[in-house]
Short mmCIF file of C-alpha atoms in Angstrom, two decimals:
data_model
loop_
_atom_site.label_atom_id
_atom_site.label_comp_id
_atom_site.label_asym_id
_atom_site.label_seq_id
_atom_site.Cartn_x
_atom_site.Cartn_y
_atom_site.Cartn_z
CA SER R 56 -99.72 125.46 -9.00
CA MET R 57 -97.92 128.67 -8.17
CA VAL R 58 -99.99 130.49 -10.58
CA SER R 59 -103.40 129.72 -8.57
CA THR R 60 -101.36 130.11 -5.09
CA GLN R 61 -100.11 133.58 -5.84
CA SER R 62 -103.58 134.64 -7.04
CA THR R 63 -104.63 134.16 -3.55
CA GLY R 64 -101.97 136.27 -2.19
CA ARG R 65 -104.54 139.01 -1.12
CA LYS R 66 -105.56 136.63 1.72
CA MET R 67 -101.99 135.94 3.18
CA THR R 68 -99.97 138.24 5.24
CA LEU R 69 -97.03 139.84 3.51
CA ARG R 70 -94.38 137.76 5.30
CA ALA R 71 -96.17 134.47 4.17
CA TYR R 72 -96.59 135.58 0.69
CA ILE R 73 -92.82 136.42 0.56
CA GLY R 74 -92.00 133.21 1.93
CA LEU R 75 -94.13 131.55 -0.97
CA LEU R 76 -91.90 133.52 -3.51
CA LYS R 77 -88.70 132.42 -2.00
CA LEU R 78 -89.98 128.62 -2.11
CA GLU R 79 -90.75 129.00 -5.55
CA ASP R 80 -87.18 130.27 -6.32
CA GLN R 81 -85.87 127.42 -4.16
CA LEU R 82 -87.80 124.79 -6.36
CA ARG R 83 -86.68 126.33 -9.59
CA GLY R 84 -83.05 126.51 -8.38
CA HIS R 85 -83.32 122.84 -7.48
CA ASP R 86 -81.22 120.01 -9.51
CA PHE R 87 -84.33 118.34 -10.24
CA TYR R 88 -85.75 121.51 -12.06
CA SER R 89 -82.45 121.90 -13.81
CA LYS R 90 -82.50 118.60 -15.07
CA GLY R 91 -86.02 118.72 -16.26
CA ALA R 92 -85.50 122.33 -17.91
CA LYS R 93 -82.42 120.82 -19.60
CA VAL R 94 -84.58 118.28 -21.26
CA ALA R 95 -87.17 120.74 -22.46
CA ILE R 96 -84.47 123.17 -23.86
CA ASN R 97 -82.97 120.47 -25.80
CA THR R 98 -86.44 119.58 -27.15
CA TYR R 99 -87.31 122.97 -28.20
CA LEU R 100 -83.87 123.31 -29.88
CA HIS R 101 -84.57 120.05 -31.79
CA LEU R 102 -87.98 121.42 -32.89
CA HIS R 103 -86.19 124.63 -34.10
CA ASP R 104 -83.36 122.45 -35.92
CA GLN R 105 -85.89 119.75 -37.34
CA PRO R 106 -89.39 121.11 -37.52
CA ASN R 107 -92.39 118.92 -38.46
CA GLY R 108 -90.68 115.77 -37.21
CA GLN R 109 -87.95 115.71 -39.63
CA THR R 110 -84.87 113.93 -38.62
CA ASN R 111 -82.91 113.72 -41.87
CA GLY R 112 -82.24 110.06 -41.35
CA HIS R 113 -80.91 110.24 -37.86
CA GLY R 114 -83.78 109.34 -35.72
CA ASN R 115 -87.01 107.73 -35.53
CA GLY R 116 -89.38 110.51 -37.23
CA GLU R 117 -91.92 109.83 -39.44
CA SER R 118 -90.20 111.80 -42.28
CA ASP R 119 -87.25 109.23 -42.34
CA GLY R 120 -86.44 107.49 -45.69
CA LEU R 121 -88.89 110.02 -47.73
CA THR R 122 -87.62 111.81 -50.71
CA GLU R 123 -87.79 115.44 -50.96
CA LYS R 124 -90.91 115.30 -53.13
CA GLU R 125 -92.64 112.88 -50.77
CA LEU R 126 -91.57 115.08 -47.81
CA LYS R 127 -92.99 118.31 -49.51
CA LYS R 128 -96.29 116.32 -50.44
CA GLN R 129 -96.55 115.31 -46.39
CA LEU R 130 -95.73 118.91 -45.26
CA SER R 131 -98.60 120.08 -47.46
CA LYS R 132 -101.13 117.61 -46.41
CA GLN R 133 -100.23 118.29 -42.89
CA LYS R 134 -101.01 122.21 -43.44
CA ARG R 135 -104.23 121.49 -45.22
CA ALA R 136 -105.22 119.41 -42.15
CA GLU R 137 -104.21 122.00 -39.87
CA LYS R 138 -106.09 124.78 -41.71
CA TRP R 139 -109.33 122.62 -41.87
CA LYS R 140 -109.22 122.09 -38.14
CA LYS R 141 -108.80 125.76 -37.60
CA LYS R 142 -111.76 126.49 -39.51
CA GLN R 143 -114.07 123.77 -37.77
CA ASP R 144 -112.83 125.35 -34.46
CA GLU R 145 -113.66 128.81 -35.54
CA ALA R 146 -117.19 127.68 -36.52
CA LYS R 147 -117.69 126.04 -33.15
CA GLU R 148 -116.83 129.35 -31.51
CA GLN R 149 -119.35 131.40 -33.61
CA GLN R 150 -122.08 128.86 -32.83
CA GLN R 151 -121.30 129.02 -29.03
CA GLY R 152 -121.66 132.91 -29.24
CA THR R 153 -119.73 135.56 -27.78
CA THR R 154 -121.25 135.23 -24.34
CA GLY R 155 -121.17 131.54 -24.06
CA GLY R 156 -117.65 131.47 -25.09
CA LYS R 157 -116.32 134.14 -22.31
CA ASP R 158 -118.19 132.18 -19.72
CA THR R 159 -116.78 128.95 -20.91
CA GLN R 160 -113.33 130.56 -20.88
CA LYS R 161 -113.75 132.24 -17.51
CA LYS R 162 -115.00 128.74 -16.02
CA ASN R 163 -111.86 127.19 -17.34
CA THR R 164 -109.34 129.61 -16.16
CA THR R 165 -110.88 130.30 -12.57
CA GLY R 166 -111.61 128.09 -9.57
CA THR R 167 -114.29 127.92 -7.18
CA ASP R 168 -112.58 130.60 -5.04
CA GLY R 169 -111.71 132.95 -7.95
CA GLU R 170 -108.01 131.59 -8.22
CA VAL R 171 -106.29 131.19 -11.43
CA VAL R 172 -106.22 127.45 -12.92
CA ALA R 173 -103.59 126.81 -15.23
CA PRO R 174 -104.71 125.36 -18.43
CA PRO R 175 -103.82 121.52 -18.97
CA ILE R 176 -100.56 120.68 -20.51
CA VAL R 177 -100.92 118.66 -23.79
CA GLY R 178 -97.74 117.45 -25.23
CA ALA R 179 -99.07 116.94 -28.82
CA GLU R 180 -100.10 120.62 -28.66
CA LEU R 181 -96.74 121.78 -27.36
CA VAL R 182 -94.92 120.08 -30.31
CA LYS R 183 -96.82 121.98 -32.68
CA THR R 184 -95.31 125.35 -31.64
CA GLU R 185 -94.19 127.53 -34.42
CA THR R 186 -91.81 129.80 -32.12
CA PRO R 187 -89.71 127.37 -30.29
CA LEU R 188 -86.90 129.97 -29.63
CA GLU R 189 -89.46 132.04 -27.84
CA ASP R 190 -91.03 129.16 -25.73
CA VAL R 191 -87.76 127.90 -24.76
CA MET R 192 -87.00 131.01 -22.67
CA LYS R 193 -89.64 130.15 -20.18
CA PHE R 194 -87.27 127.31 -19.18
CA LEU R 195 -83.82 128.96 -19.80
CA ASP R 196 -84.45 132.28 -17.90
CA PRO R 197 -85.18 130.53 -14.63
CA ILE R 198 -82.03 128.44 -14.61
CA ARG R 199 -79.83 131.17 -15.75
CA THR R 200 -81.15 133.44 -12.83
CA LEU R 201 -81.31 130.48 -10.05
CA SER R 202 -78.75 127.90 -11.32
CA PRO R 203 -75.89 130.01 -12.62
CA GLN R 204 -73.29 127.59 -10.74
CA CYS R 205 -74.28 124.78 -13.36
CA PRO R 206 -71.96 124.68 -16.51
CA ASP R 207 -75.04 122.99 -18.54
CA THR R 208 -76.99 126.52 -17.86
CA HIS R 209 -74.46 128.45 -19.98
CA THR R 210 -73.81 125.80 -22.40
CA LEU R 211 -77.61 125.73 -23.19
CA ALA R 212 -77.88 129.25 -23.09
CA PHE R 213 -75.14 129.50 -25.72
CA GLU R 214 -77.14 127.23 -28.09
CA VAL R 215 -80.28 129.23 -27.66
CA PHE R 216 -78.58 132.55 -28.42
CA TYR R 217 -76.48 131.12 -31.34
CA ARG R 218 -79.69 130.18 -33.01
CA LYS R 219 -81.14 133.75 -32.04
CA GLY R 220 -78.10 135.46 -33.44
CA LYS R 221 -77.48 137.24 -30.27
CA ILE R 222 -73.66 137.94 -30.23
CA LEU R 223 -73.57 139.67 -26.82
CA LEU R 224 -75.34 136.94 -25.16
CA MET R 225 -73.19 134.47 -26.84
CA ILE R 226 -70.25 136.04 -25.21
CA GLN R 227 -71.65 136.17 -22.06
CA SER R 228 -72.64 132.56 -22.00
CA ILE R 229 -69.31 131.29 -22.81
CA LYS R 230 -67.45 133.82 -20.32
CA ARG R 231 -69.82 132.43 -17.55
CA ALA R 232 -69.11 128.92 -18.53
CA ILE R 233 -65.34 129.36 -18.42
CA ARG R 234 -65.68 131.17 -15.04
CA THR R 235 -68.03 128.10 -13.70
CA ASN R 236 -65.76 125.38 -15.19
CA PRO R 237 -62.96 126.03 -17.61
CA SER R 238 -62.84 122.25 -18.52
CA THR R 239 -66.52 122.24 -19.69
CA PRO R 240 -66.32 120.09 -22.88
CA GLU R 241 -68.62 122.58 -25.16
CA ILE R 242 -66.37 125.49 -24.60
CA PRO R 243 -64.11 124.73 -27.74
CA LEU R 244 -66.81 124.15 -30.06
CA HIS R 245 -68.86 127.09 -28.80
CA LEU R 246 -65.94 129.47 -28.95
CA THR R 247 -65.18 128.26 -32.40
CA LYS R 248 -68.66 128.81 -33.30
CA LEU R 249 -68.64 132.29 -32.02
CA CYS R 250 -65.62 133.33 -33.87
CA ASP R 251 -67.18 132.13 -37.14
CA TYR R 252 -70.30 133.97 -36.40
CA VAL R 253 -68.60 137.22 -35.40
CA SER R 254 -66.53 137.05 -38.74
CA LYS R 255 -69.51 136.37 -40.82
CA HIS R 256 -71.92 138.97 -39.24
CA PRO R 257 -70.27 142.27 -38.68
CA GLU R 258 -72.01 144.63 -36.34
CA SER R 259 -73.02 147.96 -37.91
CA ASP R 260 -73.36 149.63 -34.51
CA GLU R 261 -70.00 151.20 -33.67
CA LEU R 262 -70.52 150.95 -29.96
CA VAL R 263 -71.54 147.58 -29.98
CA LYS R 264 -68.80 146.56 -32.47
CA GLY R 265 -66.12 148.04 -30.22
CA ILE R 266 -67.53 146.01 -27.14
CA ILE R 267 -67.48 142.71 -29.20
CA ALA R 268 -63.94 143.32 -30.35
CA GLU R 269 -62.85 143.82 -26.81
CA GLU R 270 -64.48 140.81 -25.54
CA MET R 271 -63.30 138.57 -28.30
CA GLU R 272 -59.81 139.74 -27.90
CA GLY R 273 -60.11 138.59 -24.38
CA LEU R 274 -61.39 135.17 -25.41
CA VAL R 275 -59.34 134.65 -28.37
CA PRO R 276 -56.20 136.67 -28.51
CA GLY R 277 -55.61 137.91 -32.03
CA GLY R 278 -58.68 136.03 -33.04
CA LYS R 279 -56.39 132.80 -33.60
CA ILE R 280 -58.79 130.33 -32.94
CA ALA R 281 -56.80 127.35 -34.34
CA ALA R 282 -53.89 128.13 -31.81
CA TRP R 283 -56.33 128.65 -28.94
CA LEU R 284 -57.62 125.03 -29.75
CA ASP R 285 -53.91 123.72 -29.96
CA LYS R 286 -53.34 125.08 -26.52
CA TYR R 287 -56.69 123.90 -25.11
CA ALA R 288 -56.02 120.38 -26.30
CA ALA R 289 -52.52 120.32 -24.70
CA GLU R 290 -53.91 121.28 -21.58
CA HIS R 291 -56.58 118.23 -21.61
CA THR R 292 -54.89 115.30 -23.32
CA SER R 293 -56.44 113.02 -20.85
CA GLY R 294 -60.08 113.96 -21.18
CA LEU R 295 -62.39 112.17 -23.58
CA PRO R 296 -64.95 114.87 -23.83
CA GLN R 297 -62.28 117.51 -24.29
CA THR R 298 -60.59 115.55 -26.93
CA PHE R 299 -63.98 114.99 -28.61
CA SER R 300 -65.08 118.49 -28.52
CA VAL R 301 -61.72 119.88 -29.89
CA GLY R 302 -62.07 117.44 -32.72
CA CYS R 303 -65.76 118.81 -33.32
CA ALA R 304 -64.41 122.30 -33.36
CA ARG R 305 -61.65 121.64 -35.78
CA ALA R 306 -64.18 119.57 -37.97
CA PHE R 307 -66.33 122.86 -37.93
CA LEU R 308 -63.54 124.74 -39.24
CA ASP R 309 -62.60 122.17 -41.90
CA SER R 310 -65.30 119.67 -42.85
CA ASN R 311 -62.66 117.45 -44.66
CA THR R 312 -60.91 116.54 -41.61
CA THR R 313 -64.03 115.24 -39.86
CA ARG R 314 -63.25 111.47 -40.40
CA THR R 315 -59.69 112.32 -38.92
CA HIS R 316 -61.01 113.60 -35.87
CA LEU R 317 -63.43 110.80 -35.63
CA GLU R 318 -60.69 108.01 -35.72
CA ALA R 319 -58.65 109.95 -32.98
CA VAL R 320 -61.58 109.59 -30.72
CA LEU R 321 -62.09 105.97 -31.63
CA LYS R 322 -58.21 105.55 -31.01
CA PHE R 323 -58.23 107.28 -27.54
CA ASP R 324 -56.97 105.31 -24.50
CA PHE R 325 -60.18 104.64 -22.64
CA CYS R 326 -58.34 103.49 -19.59
CA LYS R 327 -58.09 107.24 -18.99
CA ALA R 328 -61.66 107.79 -19.46
CA THR R 329 -64.37 108.01 -16.56
CA LEU R 330 -67.80 106.24 -17.27
CA PRO R 331 -69.57 109.67 -17.53
CA SER R 332 -67.27 111.00 -20.01
CA CYS R 333 -67.70 107.62 -22.33
CA LEU R 334 -71.53 108.10 -21.92
CA TYR R 335 -71.16 111.81 -22.95
CA VAL R 336 -69.38 111.33 -26.24
CA LEU R 337 -71.65 108.17 -26.94
CA GLU R 338 -74.77 110.60 -26.77
CA LYS R 339 -72.98 113.01 -29.22
CA LEU R 340 -72.03 110.25 -31.46
CA GLN R 341 -75.68 109.04 -31.74
CA ALA R 342 -76.67 112.69 -32.24
CA GLY R 343 -74.61 112.77 -35.36
CA SER R 344 -71.51 114.80 -34.12
CA LEU R 345 -68.41 113.83 -36.16
CA LYS R 346 -70.88 111.92 -38.55
CA PRO R 347 -69.99 108.27 -37.41
CA SER R 348 -71.50 105.33 -39.36
CA SER R 349 -73.18 102.49 -37.59
CA GLU R 350 -69.77 100.71 -37.94
CA ASP R 351 -68.01 103.51 -36.00
CA LEU R 352 -70.64 103.49 -33.24
CA ALA R 353 -70.35 99.66 -32.98
CA LEU R 354 -66.52 100.17 -32.70
CA TYR R 355 -66.77 102.84 -30.15
CA LYS R 356 -69.16 100.69 -27.81
CA LYS R 357 -66.58 97.67 -28.20
CA HIS R 358 -63.71 99.70 -26.99
CA VAL R 359 -65.61 101.05 -24.21
CA HIS R 360 -67.22 97.82 -23.36
CA GLN R 361 -63.68 96.39 -22.51
CA ARG R 362 -63.22 99.29 -19.89
CA TYR R 363 -66.53 99.09 -18.61
CA PRO R 364 -68.26 95.60 -19.04
CA LEU R 365 -71.23 95.88 -16.88
CA CYS R 366 -72.39 99.15 -18.41
CA PRO R 367 -75.63 98.17 -20.38
CA SER R 368 -75.23 101.12 -22.86
CA PHE R 369 -72.07 99.81 -24.32
CA LYS R 370 -72.96 96.10 -24.38
CA GLN R 371 -73.20 94.34 -27.73
CA GLU R 372 -76.46 93.07 -29.26
CA LYS R 373 -75.29 89.43 -28.85
CA ASP R 374 -74.52 90.17 -25.15
CA ILE R 375 -77.92 91.73 -24.52
CA LYS R 376 -79.80 88.76 -26.27
CA ARG R 377 -77.98 86.57 -23.83
#
């Protein structure tokens, strides 16, 4: 690993060590690392939004179908089990003694030549994190530095900073996404969320307040987000992801129009849509965007199946059984 190799840097020449650091940057800037980091970031965001495996009926979590009373009982039981396990671990540590514990820890973290050995990665332990928004930065910071050309980098950064309440970093993420690719489908919804957040959370510091006002005026002139969405929709009439995102943004402003915008997506001319764009919208619909029913999802798959009959993601159940 990079950690263990860097610890032996004293055995290298300076030139070789610099080459190692450049290699690490290349690895973290690779497309494969970016894809893996995207999965990790979305997982941590999910853990923050739905802690303790709660899925609110939209997934396959253990909490699906439970009443509020049963859910509280389950969470209380989990907490008691965690406390009991913690006490057991503390008791074992005391029995081992201070010296023995330090020797064991040293043996587990250092190799035969004194290099640092990273602790084993246990997925079940990672899921139990109580600070997902802090842990996610281990994956977000590298791709923000080494993969700034990827639009997904900045859309994911916005999602993280939106949950953290970092207004200036939200603005920075949106500006970078626009500069990287103005047609990025998440931009309308993110800009709408940003305008709503700024209006509901006024900044007390006058200097920061002035910077936010200046930047927002550049992004949304006059603060008229509805007019901005109309203009964006007119410029992207043939794009399915853009049409979907504008619908999500308008539904965010007025939840009573959610059904109207969902129907607009279902009635879209799919002859203009590419397969990646259809898959993108399917993923968002399955995640609960625009609140589709199972019938709505089946109808969407039916329409796209007519356009792309060989794609397994849109095949009907009867076709899959055949």
